[in-house]
Coordinates of C-alpha atoms in Angstrom, one line a residue:
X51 CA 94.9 89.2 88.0
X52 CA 97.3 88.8 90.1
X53 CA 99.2 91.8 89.8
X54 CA 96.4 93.5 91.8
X55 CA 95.9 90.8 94.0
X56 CA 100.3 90.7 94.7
X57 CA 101.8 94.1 93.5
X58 CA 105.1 93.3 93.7
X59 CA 105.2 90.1 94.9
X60 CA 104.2 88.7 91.1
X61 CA 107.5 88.2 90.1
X62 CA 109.3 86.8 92.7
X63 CA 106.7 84.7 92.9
X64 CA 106.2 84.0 89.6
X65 CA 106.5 79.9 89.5
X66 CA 104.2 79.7 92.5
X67 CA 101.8 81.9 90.5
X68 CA 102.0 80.0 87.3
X69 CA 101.4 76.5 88.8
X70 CA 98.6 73.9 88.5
X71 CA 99.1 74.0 92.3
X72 CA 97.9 77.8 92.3
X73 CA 94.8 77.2 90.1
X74 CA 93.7 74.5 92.1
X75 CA 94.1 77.4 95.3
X76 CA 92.0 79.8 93.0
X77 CA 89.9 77.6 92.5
X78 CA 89.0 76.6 96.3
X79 CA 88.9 80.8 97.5
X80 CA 86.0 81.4 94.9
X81 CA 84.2 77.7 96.0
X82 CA 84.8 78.4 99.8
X83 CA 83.7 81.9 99.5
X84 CA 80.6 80.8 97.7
X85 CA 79.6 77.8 99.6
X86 CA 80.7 78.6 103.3
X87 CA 79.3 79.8 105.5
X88 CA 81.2 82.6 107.8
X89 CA 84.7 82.5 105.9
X90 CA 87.3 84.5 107.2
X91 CA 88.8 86.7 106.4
X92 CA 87.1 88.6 104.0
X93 CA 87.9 87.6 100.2
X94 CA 89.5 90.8 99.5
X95 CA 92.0 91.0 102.4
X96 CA 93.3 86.8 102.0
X97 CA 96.3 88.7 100.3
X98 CA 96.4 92.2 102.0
X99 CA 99.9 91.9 103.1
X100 CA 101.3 91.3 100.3
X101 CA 99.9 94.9 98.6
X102 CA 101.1 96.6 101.5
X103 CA 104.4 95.1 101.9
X104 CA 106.9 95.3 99.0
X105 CA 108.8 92.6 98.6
X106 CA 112.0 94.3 98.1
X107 CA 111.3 96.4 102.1
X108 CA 111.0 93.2 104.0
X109 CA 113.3 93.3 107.0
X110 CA 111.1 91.1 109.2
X111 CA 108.7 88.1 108.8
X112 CA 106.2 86.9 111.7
X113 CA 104.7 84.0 110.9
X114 CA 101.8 82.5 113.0
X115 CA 98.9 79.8 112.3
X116 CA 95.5 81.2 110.6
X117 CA 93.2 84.0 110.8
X118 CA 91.1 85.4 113.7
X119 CA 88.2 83.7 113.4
X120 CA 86.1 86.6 113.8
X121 CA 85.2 89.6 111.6
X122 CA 88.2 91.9 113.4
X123 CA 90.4 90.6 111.4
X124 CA 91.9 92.0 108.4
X125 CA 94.3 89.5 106.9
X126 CA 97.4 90.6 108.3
X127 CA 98.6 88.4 111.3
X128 CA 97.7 89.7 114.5
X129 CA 96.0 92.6 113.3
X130 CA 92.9 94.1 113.8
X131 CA 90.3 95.1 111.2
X132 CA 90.2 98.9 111.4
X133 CA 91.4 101.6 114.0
X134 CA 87.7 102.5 114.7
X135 CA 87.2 99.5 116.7
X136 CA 86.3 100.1 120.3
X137 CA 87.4 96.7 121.0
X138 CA 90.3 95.2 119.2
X139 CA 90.7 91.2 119.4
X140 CA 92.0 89.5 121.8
X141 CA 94.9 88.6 119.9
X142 CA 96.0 92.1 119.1
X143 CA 95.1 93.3 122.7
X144 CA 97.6 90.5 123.7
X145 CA 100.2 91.9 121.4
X146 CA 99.7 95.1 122.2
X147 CA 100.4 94.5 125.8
X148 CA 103.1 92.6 124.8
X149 CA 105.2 95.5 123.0
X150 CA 104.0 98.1 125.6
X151 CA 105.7 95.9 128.4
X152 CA 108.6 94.3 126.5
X153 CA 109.7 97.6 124.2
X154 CA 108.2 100.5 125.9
X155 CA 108.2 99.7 129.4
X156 CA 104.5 99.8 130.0
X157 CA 103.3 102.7 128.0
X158 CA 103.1 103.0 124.3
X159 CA 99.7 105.3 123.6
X160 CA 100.3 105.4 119.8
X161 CA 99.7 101.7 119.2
X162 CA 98.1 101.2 115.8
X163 CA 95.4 97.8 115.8
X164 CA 95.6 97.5 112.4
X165 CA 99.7 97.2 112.4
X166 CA 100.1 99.8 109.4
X167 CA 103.1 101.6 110.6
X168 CA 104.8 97.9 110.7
X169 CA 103.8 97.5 107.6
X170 CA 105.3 100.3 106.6
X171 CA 108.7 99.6 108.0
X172 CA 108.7 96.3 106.2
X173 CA 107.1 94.0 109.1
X174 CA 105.5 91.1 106.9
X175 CA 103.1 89.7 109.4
X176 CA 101.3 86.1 107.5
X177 CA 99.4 83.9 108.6
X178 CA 100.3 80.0 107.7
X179 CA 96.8 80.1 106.5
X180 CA 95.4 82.4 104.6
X181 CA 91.7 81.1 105.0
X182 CA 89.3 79.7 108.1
X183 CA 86.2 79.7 109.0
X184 CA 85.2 79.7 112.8
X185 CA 84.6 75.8 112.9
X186 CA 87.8 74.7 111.4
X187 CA 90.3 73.2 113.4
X188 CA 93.5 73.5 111.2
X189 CA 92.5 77.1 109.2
X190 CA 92.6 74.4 105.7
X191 CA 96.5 74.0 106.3
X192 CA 97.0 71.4 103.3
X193 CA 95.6 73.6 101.1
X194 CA 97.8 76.5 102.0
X195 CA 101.1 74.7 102.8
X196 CA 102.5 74.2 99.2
X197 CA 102.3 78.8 99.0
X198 CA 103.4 79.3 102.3
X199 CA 106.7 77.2 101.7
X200 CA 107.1 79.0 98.8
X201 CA 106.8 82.6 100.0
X202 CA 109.2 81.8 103.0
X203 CA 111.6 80.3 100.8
X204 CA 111.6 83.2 97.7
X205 CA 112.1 85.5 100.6
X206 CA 115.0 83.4 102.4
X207 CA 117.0 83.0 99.0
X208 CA 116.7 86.6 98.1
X209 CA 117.2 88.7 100.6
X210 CA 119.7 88.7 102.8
X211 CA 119.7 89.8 106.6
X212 CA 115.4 89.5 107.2
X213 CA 114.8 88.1 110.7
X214 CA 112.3 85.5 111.0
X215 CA 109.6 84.9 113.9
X216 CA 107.9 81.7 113.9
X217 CA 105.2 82.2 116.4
X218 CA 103.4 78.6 118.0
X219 CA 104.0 75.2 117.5
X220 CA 102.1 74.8 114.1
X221 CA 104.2 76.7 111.9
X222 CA 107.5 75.4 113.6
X223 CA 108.0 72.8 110.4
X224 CA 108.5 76.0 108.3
X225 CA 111.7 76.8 110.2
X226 CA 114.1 74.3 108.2
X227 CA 113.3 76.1 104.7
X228 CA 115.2 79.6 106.0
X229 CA 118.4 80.2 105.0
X230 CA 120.3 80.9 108.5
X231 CA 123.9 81.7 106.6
X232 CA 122.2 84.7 105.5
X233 CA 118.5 85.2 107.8
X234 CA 118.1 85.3 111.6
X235 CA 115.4 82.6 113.3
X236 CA 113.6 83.2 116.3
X237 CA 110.9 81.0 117.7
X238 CA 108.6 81.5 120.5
X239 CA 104.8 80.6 121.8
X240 CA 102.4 82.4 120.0
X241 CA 99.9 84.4 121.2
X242 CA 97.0 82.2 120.5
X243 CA 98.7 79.5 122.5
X244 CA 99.3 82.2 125.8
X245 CA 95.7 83.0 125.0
X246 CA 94.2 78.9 125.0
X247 CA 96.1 78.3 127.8
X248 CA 95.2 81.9 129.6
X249 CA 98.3 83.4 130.7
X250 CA 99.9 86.7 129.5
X251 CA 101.9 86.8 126.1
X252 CA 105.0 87.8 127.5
X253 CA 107.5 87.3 124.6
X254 CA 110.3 89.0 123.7
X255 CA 110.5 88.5 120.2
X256 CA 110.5 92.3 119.2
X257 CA 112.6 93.4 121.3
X258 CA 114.6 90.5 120.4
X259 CA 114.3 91.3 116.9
X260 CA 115.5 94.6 117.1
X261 CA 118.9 93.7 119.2
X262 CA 119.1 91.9 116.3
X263 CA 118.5 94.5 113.5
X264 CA 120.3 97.2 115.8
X265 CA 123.7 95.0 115.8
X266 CA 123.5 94.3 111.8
X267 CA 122.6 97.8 110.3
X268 CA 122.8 100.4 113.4
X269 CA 119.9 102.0 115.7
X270 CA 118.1 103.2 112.4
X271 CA 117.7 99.8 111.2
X272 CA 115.3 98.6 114.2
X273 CA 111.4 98.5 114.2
X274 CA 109.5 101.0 116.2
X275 CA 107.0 98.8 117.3

């Protein structure tokens, strides 16, 4: 059904949804979440961002590579399972830092893990693959490349004025689908690249982002990060 599984998403998306090419990804969730062992993330959350993201609210898209490849993750990009967590992932630790040094000068206390209240101000935080497990080397980027493309380019041709963050090298050949007449791109490293190579995320993409936001639609516009 994928009204549950999209909410609003279904019909904007509705020739992606409606495709042989879609079956066939149906098809591979319910065989890779029967036969492998330690998928990720769980099967419930591979769409979780689109429920909690209407498609009408985006203002911002972050796109980075696949999913943590541990059980903190919760099928949003960057995010960590639930708040409860005495120990968020490393990824999300990272970004965390990264907005408390780059937004808030050091100190932001009321930091969310699980990224809800960006959510909530239409962040759209996806992963380039919705599926991995903790061998795989490329998070099964072929069979996810074909939707990605898609969602990227539904949201470039309508709506107008959504700033797009392409985080790391492997998502970088998604940049040519956006529409800049009418989008914003920004590209940096990602945060799993800083983390490989062991240095600090320093990026500057959100506060990028919301010079951006601020200059098109006024202060109320921005994100509170």
């Amino acid at each position: 059904n994928f009204k549950e599984l999209f909410g609003t998403w279904e019909n904007p998306l509705s020739k992606l949804l409606n495709s042989t090419y879609m079956s066939n990804v149906m098809k591979f969730i319910h065989e890779f979440y029967k036969s492998t062992g330690v998928p990720r993330p769980r099967q419930s959350e591979i769409f979780q961002v689109f429920r909690q993201v209407a498609f009408s609210e985006v203002k911002v898209v972050i796109l980075t590579a696949e999913p943590l490849k541990n059980f903190k993750g919760n099928g949003v990009a960057l995010a960590t399972n639930e708040r409860e967590y005495n120990s968020p992932s490393c990824i999300t630790e990272m970004v965390e830092r990264c907005v408390e040094d780059t937004v808030y000068n050091g100190i932001n206390p009321s930091f969310d893990l699980t990224l809800e209240p960006w959510l909530m101000q239409g962040v759209f935080p996806l992963h380039a693959s919705l599926t991995t497990t903790i061998t795989a080397k490329d998070g099964y980027k072929n069979v996810w490349k074909e939707f990605t493309r898609s969602v990227l380019k539904v949201l470039s041709n309508s709506n107008k004025g959504i700033v797009f963050i392409f985080l790391g090298e492997d998502v970088k050949e998604y940049v040519s689908l956006i529409n800049k007449k009418h989008n914003h791109v920004l590209e940096y490293q990602s945060p799993y690249e800083s983390f490989k190579l062991k240095q600090d995320w320093a990026c500057s993409c959100f506060s990028d982002t919301n010079k951006i936001l601020k200059k098109a639609k006024g202060a109320g516009a921005t994100i509170i990060w």
